[in-house]
CSV table of C-alpha atoms in Angstrom, one decimal:
chain,number,residue,atom,x,y,z
H,22,MET,CA,-20.5,-2.6,-13.9
H,23,LYS,CA,-19.4,0.7,-12.6
H,24,ASN,CA,-15.9,0.6,-11.0
H,25,ARG,CA,-15.5,1.4,-7.3
H,26,ILE,CA,-12.8,3.5,-5.7
H,27,ASN,CA,-12.4,3.5,-2.0
H,28,PHE,CA,-10.7,6.3,-0.1
H,29,GLY,CA,-9.3,6.4,3.4
H,30,PRO,CA,-6.4,7.4,5.7
H,31,ALA,CA,-3.1,5.8,6.5
H,32,GLY,CA,-3.6,5.4,10.2
H,33,ASN,CA,-6.1,6.9,12.6
H,34,PRO,CA,-7.6,10.2,11.4
H,35,LEU,CA,-6.1,13.4,13.0
H,36,GLY,CA,-9.5,14.3,14.4
H,37,PHE,CA,-10.2,10.9,16.0
H,38,ASN,CA,-9.6,10.7,19.8
H,39,GLY,CA,-11.2,7.3,20.6
H,40,GLN,CA,-9.9,3.7,20.7
H,41,THR,CA,-8.6,2.3,17.5
H,42,VAL,CA,-11.1,-0.6,17.6
H,43,ASP,CA,-13.9,2.0,17.0
H,44,VAL,CA,-12.0,4.0,14.4
H,45,CYS,CA,-14.2,2.8,11.5
H,46,ASP,CA,-17.3,4.4,13.0
H,47,TYR,CA,-15.5,7.8,12.7
H,48,ILE,CA,-14.2,7.0,9.2
H,49,ARG,CA,-17.6,6.0,7.9
H,50,GLY,CA,-19.1,9.1,9.6
H,51,LEU,CA,-16.8,11.3,7.5
H,52,GLY,CA,-18.0,9.6,4.3
H,53,LEU,CA,-14.8,7.5,3.7
H,54,ASN,CA,-14.7,3.8,3.3
H,55,ALA,CA,-11.1,2.6,3.7
H,56,TYR,CA,-8.6,2.4,6.5
H,57,GLU,CA,-5.0,1.3,6.7
H,58,TYR,CA,-4.0,0.1,10.2
H,59,GLN,CA,-0.4,1.1,10.9
H,60,ALA,CA,1.9,-1.4,12.5
H,61,THR,CA,4.9,0.4,11.2
H,62,TYR,CA,6.8,0.3,14.5
H,63,GLY,CA,5.9,-3.2,15.4
H,64,VAL,CA,2.8,-5.5,15.5
H,65,LYS,CA,1.4,-4.6,18.9
H,66,ILE,CA,-2.3,-5.3,18.5
H,67,GLN,CA,-3.7,-8.3,20.5
H,68,LYS,CA,-6.3,-10.8,19.3
H,69,PRO,CA,-9.3,-9.4,21.1
H,70,SER,CA,-8.6,-5.9,19.8
H,71,GLY,CA,-7.9,-7.2,16.3
H,72,LEU,CA,-11.2,-9.1,16.2
H,73,LYS,CA,-13.1,-6.0,17.4
H,74,LEU,CA,-11.4,-3.8,14.8
H,75,GLY,CA,-12.4,-6.2,12.1
H,76,GLU,CA,-16.0,-6.3,13.3
H,77,ASN,CA,-16.1,-2.5,13.4
H,78,ALA,CA,-14.8,-2.3,9.8
H,79,ARG,CA,-17.4,-4.9,8.6
H,80,ASN,CA,-20.2,-3.1,10.3
H,81,ASN,CA,-19.2,0.2,8.7
H,82,ARG,CA,-18.4,-1.4,5.3
H,83,VAL,CA,-14.9,0.0,5.5
H,84,LYS,CA,-12.2,-1.8,3.6
H,85,ILE,CA,-9.3,-2.5,5.9
H,86,SER,CA,-5.6,-3.0,5.1
H,87,MET,CA,-2.6,-3.2,7.3
H,88,HIS,CA,0.9,-1.7,7.0
H,89,GLY,CA,3.6,-4.0,8.4
H,90,PRO,CA,6.7,-2.9,10.3
H,91,TYR,CA,9.3,-0.6,8.7
H,92,TYR,CA,12.1,-2.9,10.0
H,93,ILE,CA,11.4,-5.6,7.4
H,94,ASN,CA,14.3,-6.3,5.1
H,95,LEU,CA,13.9,-9.5,3.0
H,96,SER,CA,17.2,-8.8,1.1
H,97,ALA,CA,19.3,-8.3,4.3
H,98,GLN,CA,22.9,-9.5,4.3
H,99,LYS,CA,22.7,-10.9,7.8
H,100,ASP,CA,20.7,-14.1,8.4
H,101,ASP,CA,19.5,-12.9,11.8
H,102,VAL,CA,18.0,-9.7,10.2
H,103,LEU,CA,16.3,-11.9,7.6
H,104,GLU,CA,14.9,-14.2,10.3
H,105,ARG,CA,13.5,-11.2,12.3
H,106,SER,CA,12.0,-9.8,9.1
H,107,ILE,CA,10.2,-13.1,8.4
H,108,GLU,CA,8.9,-13.2,12.0
H,109,ARG,CA,7.6,-9.7,11.7
H,110,LEU,CA,5.7,-10.7,8.6
H,111,ILE,CA,4.3,-13.7,10.4
H,112,GLN,CA,3.1,-11.5,13.2
H,113,SER,CA,1.6,-9.2,10.6
H,114,ALA,CA,-0.3,-12.1,8.9
H,115,ARG,CA,-1.6,-13.3,12.2
H,116,ALA,CA,-2.9,-9.8,13.1
H,117,ALA,CA,-4.3,-9.3,9.6
H,118,GLU,CA,-6.3,-12.5,9.9
H,119,TRP,CA,-7.8,-11.2,13.2
H,120,MET,CA,-8.9,-7.9,11.8
H,121,ASP,CA,-9.8,-9.3,8.4
H,122,ALA,CA,-7.4,-7.0,6.6
H,123,TYR,CA,-7.5,-7.6,2.8
H,124,ARG,CA,-3.8,-6.5,2.3
H,125,ILE,CA,-0.6,-6.5,4.3
H,126,VAL,CA,1.6,-3.8,3.0
H,127,PHE,CA,5.4,-3.9,3.5
H,128,HIS,CA,8.6,-2.6,2.0
H,129,PRO,CA,10.6,-5.5,0.6
H,130,GLY,CA,14.2,-4.4,1.5
H,131,PHE,CA,17.4,-2.7,0.4
H,132,TYR,CA,20.0,-3.6,-2.2
H,133,THR,CA,23.0,-2.8,0.2
H,134,LYS,CA,26.0,-4.6,-1.2
H,135,TYR,CA,23.9,-6.7,-3.6
H,136,THR,CA,23.1,-6.1,-7.2
H,137,PRO,CA,19.3,-5.7,-7.8
H,138,GLN,CA,19.3,-9.2,-9.2
H,139,GLU,CA,21.1,-10.7,-6.1
H,140,ALA,CA,18.8,-8.7,-3.8
H,141,MET,CA,15.8,-10.1,-5.6
H,142,GLN,CA,17.0,-13.7,-5.2
H,143,ARG,CA,17.7,-13.1,-1.5
H,144,CYS,CA,14.2,-11.7,-1.1
H,145,LYS,CA,12.5,-14.6,-3.0
H,146,GLY,CA,14.3,-17.1,-0.8
H,147,ALA,CA,13.0,-15.4,2.3
H,148,ILE,CA,9.5,-15.4,0.9
H,149,ASN,CA,9.7,-19.1,0.3
H,150,ASP,CA,10.7,-19.6,4.0
H,151,LEU,CA,7.9,-17.2,5.1
H,152,LEU,CA,5.2,-19.1,3.2
H,153,GLU,CA,6.4,-22.5,4.5
H,154,LYS,CA,6.3,-21.2,8.1
H,155,LEU,CA,2.8,-19.6,7.7
H,156,ASP,CA,1.5,-23.0,6.3
H,157,SER,CA,3.0,-24.9,9.2
H,158,LEU,CA,1.3,-22.4,11.7
H,159,GLY,CA,-2.0,-22.8,10.0
H,160,ILE,CA,-2.3,-19.2,9.0
H,161,LYS,CA,-4.2,-19.2,5.7
H,162,LYS,CA,-6.1,-16.0,5.1
H,163,PHE,CA,-3.6,-13.3,4.1
H,164,THR,CA,-2.5,-11.4,1.1
H,165,PHE,CA,0.9,-9.7,1.3
H,166,ALA,CA,1.2,-6.5,-0.7
H,167,PRO,CA,4.8,-5.4,-1.3
H,168,GLU,CA,4.9,-1.7,-2.0
H,169,THR,CA,6.7,0.3,-4.7
H,170,THR,CA,9.5,2.1,-2.8
H,171,GLY,CA,10.5,5.7,-3.0
H,172,LYS,CA,14.3,5.5,-2.5
H,173,ARG,CA,16.6,4.3,-5.3
H,174,SER,CA,18.6,2.2,-2.7
H,175,GLN,CA,15.5,0.1,-2.0
H,176,LEU,CA,14.3,-3.1,-3.6
H,177,GLY,CA,10.9,-2.1,-4.9
H,178,SER,CA,10.8,-0.6,-8.4
H,179,LEU,CA,7.5,-1.2,-10.3
H,180,ASP,CA,9.1,-4.1,-12.2
H,181,GLU,CA,10.5,-5.6,-9.1
H,182,ILE,CA,7.2,-5.5,-7.3
H,183,ILE,CA,5.5,-7.1,-10.3
H,184,GLU,CA,8.1,-9.9,-10.4
H,185,ILE,CA,7.6,-10.6,-6.6
H,186,CYS,CA,3.8,-10.7,-7.0
H,187,ARG,CA,3.8,-13.0,-10.0
H,188,SER,CA,6.2,-15.4,-8.4
H,189,PHE,CA,4.2,-16.3,-5.3
H,190,PRO,CA,0.7,-17.1,-4.2
H,191,HIS,CA,-1.0,-14.8,-1.6
H,192,PHE,CA,0.8,-11.7,-3.1
H,193,ALA,CA,-0.6,-8.6,-4.8
H,194,PRO,CA,1.0,-5.2,-5.3
H,195,THR,CA,0.7,-1.9,-3.5
H,196,ILE,CA,1.3,0.9,-5.9
H,197,ASP,CA,2.5,4.0,-4.2
H,198,PHE,CA,2.3,6.5,-7.0
H,199,ALA,CA,4.3,9.1,-5.1
H,200,HIS,CA,7.1,6.6,-4.6
H,201,VAL,CA,7.1,5.7,-8.3
H,202,HIS,CA,7.3,9.5,-9.0
H,203,ALA,CA,10.1,10.1,-6.6
H,204,ARG,CA,12.1,7.1,-7.5
H,205,GLY,CA,11.9,8.2,-11.1
H,206,ARG,CA,12.9,11.8,-10.3
H,207,GLY,CA,9.6,13.3,-11.1
H,208,CYS,CA,8.6,10.8,-13.9
H,209,VAL,CA,4.8,10.9,-13.4
H,210,LYS,CA,3.5,13.9,-15.3
H,211,GLY,CA,-0.1,13.0,-16.3
H,212,THR,CA,-2.4,10.5,-17.9
H,213,ASP,CA,0.3,9.0,-20.2
H,214,GLU,CA,2.4,7.9,-17.3
H,215,TYR,CA,-0.5,6.6,-15.3
H,216,HIS,CA,-1.7,4.6,-18.4
H,217,ARG,CA,1.7,3.0,-18.8
H,218,ILE,CA,1.8,2.0,-15.1
H,219,LEU,CA,-1.7,0.6,-15.0
H,220,SER,CA,-1.3,-1.1,-18.4
H,221,LYS,CA,1.9,-2.8,-17.3
H,222,LEU,CA,0.1,-4.0,-14.1
H,223,GLU,CA,-2.8,-5.4,-16.1
H,224,ASP,CA,-0.6,-7.0,-18.7
H,225,GLU,CA,1.8,-8.6,-16.2
H,226,LEU,CA,-0.6,-9.5,-13.3
H,227,GLY,CA,-4.0,-9.6,-15.0
H,228,ALA,CA,-6.9,-10.7,-12.7
H,229,MET,CA,-4.7,-10.2,-9.6
H,230,VAL,CA,-5.1,-6.4,-10.0
H,231,LYS,CA,-8.1,-5.9,-12.3
H,232,ASN,CA,-11.8,-6.6,-11.9
H,233,PRO,CA,-13.1,-8.1,-9.8
H,234,GLU,CA,-10.0,-7.6,-7.7
H,235,THR,CA,-9.0,-4.3,-6.1
H,236,LEU,CA,-5.8,-2.4,-6.9
H,237,HIS,CA,-4.3,-1.3,-3.6
H,238,CYS,CA,-2.7,2.2,-3.8
H,239,HIS,CA,-1.0,4.9,-1.8
H,240,PHE,CA,-1.1,8.6,-2.8
H,241,THR,CA,0.5,11.8,-1.6
H,242,ARG,CA,2.4,14.7,-3.1
H,243,ILE,CA,6.1,14.2,-2.6
H,244,GLU,CA,9.4,16.0,-2.5
H,245,TYR,CA,12.4,14.1,-3.8
H,246,THR,CA,16.1,14.3,-4.4
H,247,ASP,CA,18.4,12.4,-6.8
H,248,ALA,CA,18.3,9.6,-4.2
H,249,GLY,CA,14.5,9.5,-4.3
H,250,GLU,CA,11.8,10.2,-1.7
H,251,ARG,CA,12.4,13.0,0.8
H,252,LYS,CA,9.2,14.3,2.3
H,253,HIS,CA,5.4,13.9,1.9
H,254,HIS,CA,3.3,17.0,1.2
H,255,VAL,CA,-0.4,17.9,1.4
H,256,LEU,CA,-2.5,17.9,-1.8
H,257,GLN,CA,-2.8,21.7,-1.9
H,258,GLU,CA,0.9,22.1,-2.3
H,259,MET,CA,0.6,21.9,-6.1
H,260,GLU,CA,4.3,22.5,-6.7
H,261,TYR,CA,4.9,18.9,-5.8
H,262,GLY,CA,3.8,15.9,-7.8
H,263,PRO,CA,2.5,13.5,-8.8
H,264,PRO,CA,-0.9,14.9,-10.1
H,265,LEU,CA,-4.1,13.5,-8.6
H,266,GLU,CA,-6.8,14.2,-11.2
H,267,PRO,CA,-5.2,12.3,-14.1
H,268,LEU,CA,-4.8,9.2,-11.9
H,269,LEU,CA,-8.5,9.2,-11.0
H,270,GLU,CA,-9.5,9.8,-14.7
H,271,VAL,CA,-7.4,6.9,-15.8
H,272,LEU,CA,-8.8,4.6,-13.1
H,273,VAL,CA,-12.4,5.6,-14.0
H,274,ASP,CA,-11.8,5.3,-17.8
H,275,GLY,CA,-10.1,1.9,-17.4
H,276,GLY,CA,-12.9,0.5,-15.1
H,277,TRP,CA,-10.5,-0.1,-12.3
H,278,ASN,CA,-11.6,-1.1,-8.8
H,279,ALA,CA,-9.1,0.6,-6.4
H,280,THR,CA,-8.5,1.5,-2.8
H,281,ILE,CA,-6.5,4.7,-2.4
H,282,ILE,CA,-4.9,5.3,1.0
H,283,CYS,CA,-4.1,8.9,1.7
H,284,GLU,CA,-0.5,9.4,3.0
H,285,THR,CA,-0.4,13.1,3.1
H,286,PRO,CA,0.1,14.9,6.4
H,287,PHE,CA,-3.6,15.8,6.3
H,288,LEU,CA,-4.8,12.2,6.2
H,289,GLU,CA,-8.6,12.3,6.4
H,290,LYS,CA,-8.9,15.9,5.1
H,291,ASP,CA,-7.0,15.0,1.9
H,292,ALA,CA,-8.7,11.6,1.6
H,293,LEU,CA,-12.0,13.6,1.5
H,294,LEU,CA,-10.5,15.9,-1.1
H,295,MET,CA,-9.5,12.9,-3.2
H,296,LYS,CA,-13.0,11.6,-3.0
H,297,ALA,CA,-14.5,15.0,-4.0
H,298,VAL,CA,-12.2,15.1,-7.1
H,299,HIS,CA,-13.3,11.6,-8.0
H,300,GLU,CA,-17.0,12.5,-7.7
H,301,LYS,CA,-16.5,15.5,-9.9
H,302,ILE,CA,-14.9,13.3,-12.5
H,303,LEU,CA,-17.8,10.8,-12.4
H,304,GLU,CA,-20.3,13.7,-12.7
H,305,LYS,CA,-18.4,15.2,-15.7
H,306,LYS,CA,-18.3,11.8,-17.4
H,307,GLY,CA,-21.9,11.1,-16.6
H,308,VAL,CA,-21.0,7.8,-14.8
């Protein structure tokens, strides 16, 4: 069966001026079929709006995900910060259930004074608490998607995201290829690096990320320093990596189902460009 790759913006398209509950009408009208709702500065959506947004996405066959708050830190030193982080993820799971979001993306945390191993154990303890609280609240339909992070001070290397996801139910990865590239100081050069990333995911997580499941991805061109991520750039700024076409070729050749959320400053414009590159690859390969 032919693989499917969905494309869409991180947040409301720049050209959209209506209410968010109707945004998928606009997205589908552009020819895109994915949307990541942004709750990065707090989960503010109410149940009636969440239900309407979910219905709008289903009616337009748009695959919806949600990005949780930036303020989450599951490896925090202070217990009160940890408790607030867990509460924000509970709020995210509740809202995701309303809108029928298939992934809840979040950044796991920071190392701070901890070693990476200590930060991971702190994070895992918080996730255990999170899952217990969600169960007690009767919130059942959710998949958290911890994201590969772009700064070297953050918990969220590819190996760390894999470890988190294979340790808990209701978890699957978000692979931000720009973050992997920036964290590795420009390590993603072409098909070889993409093959290594995707092969590692398939070997370690199997059916969680490969057919019939969908690999959730973020993509942008990115500027970085020795510390990692600095700034997102548009696709036409070719001096910045990682490269797009080799990624799409590897996904097609490997038969991957994927959702690619565009995080460049041009959002829908670059999402459409990604889709166009994908279609050219399919045409070239006769798929």
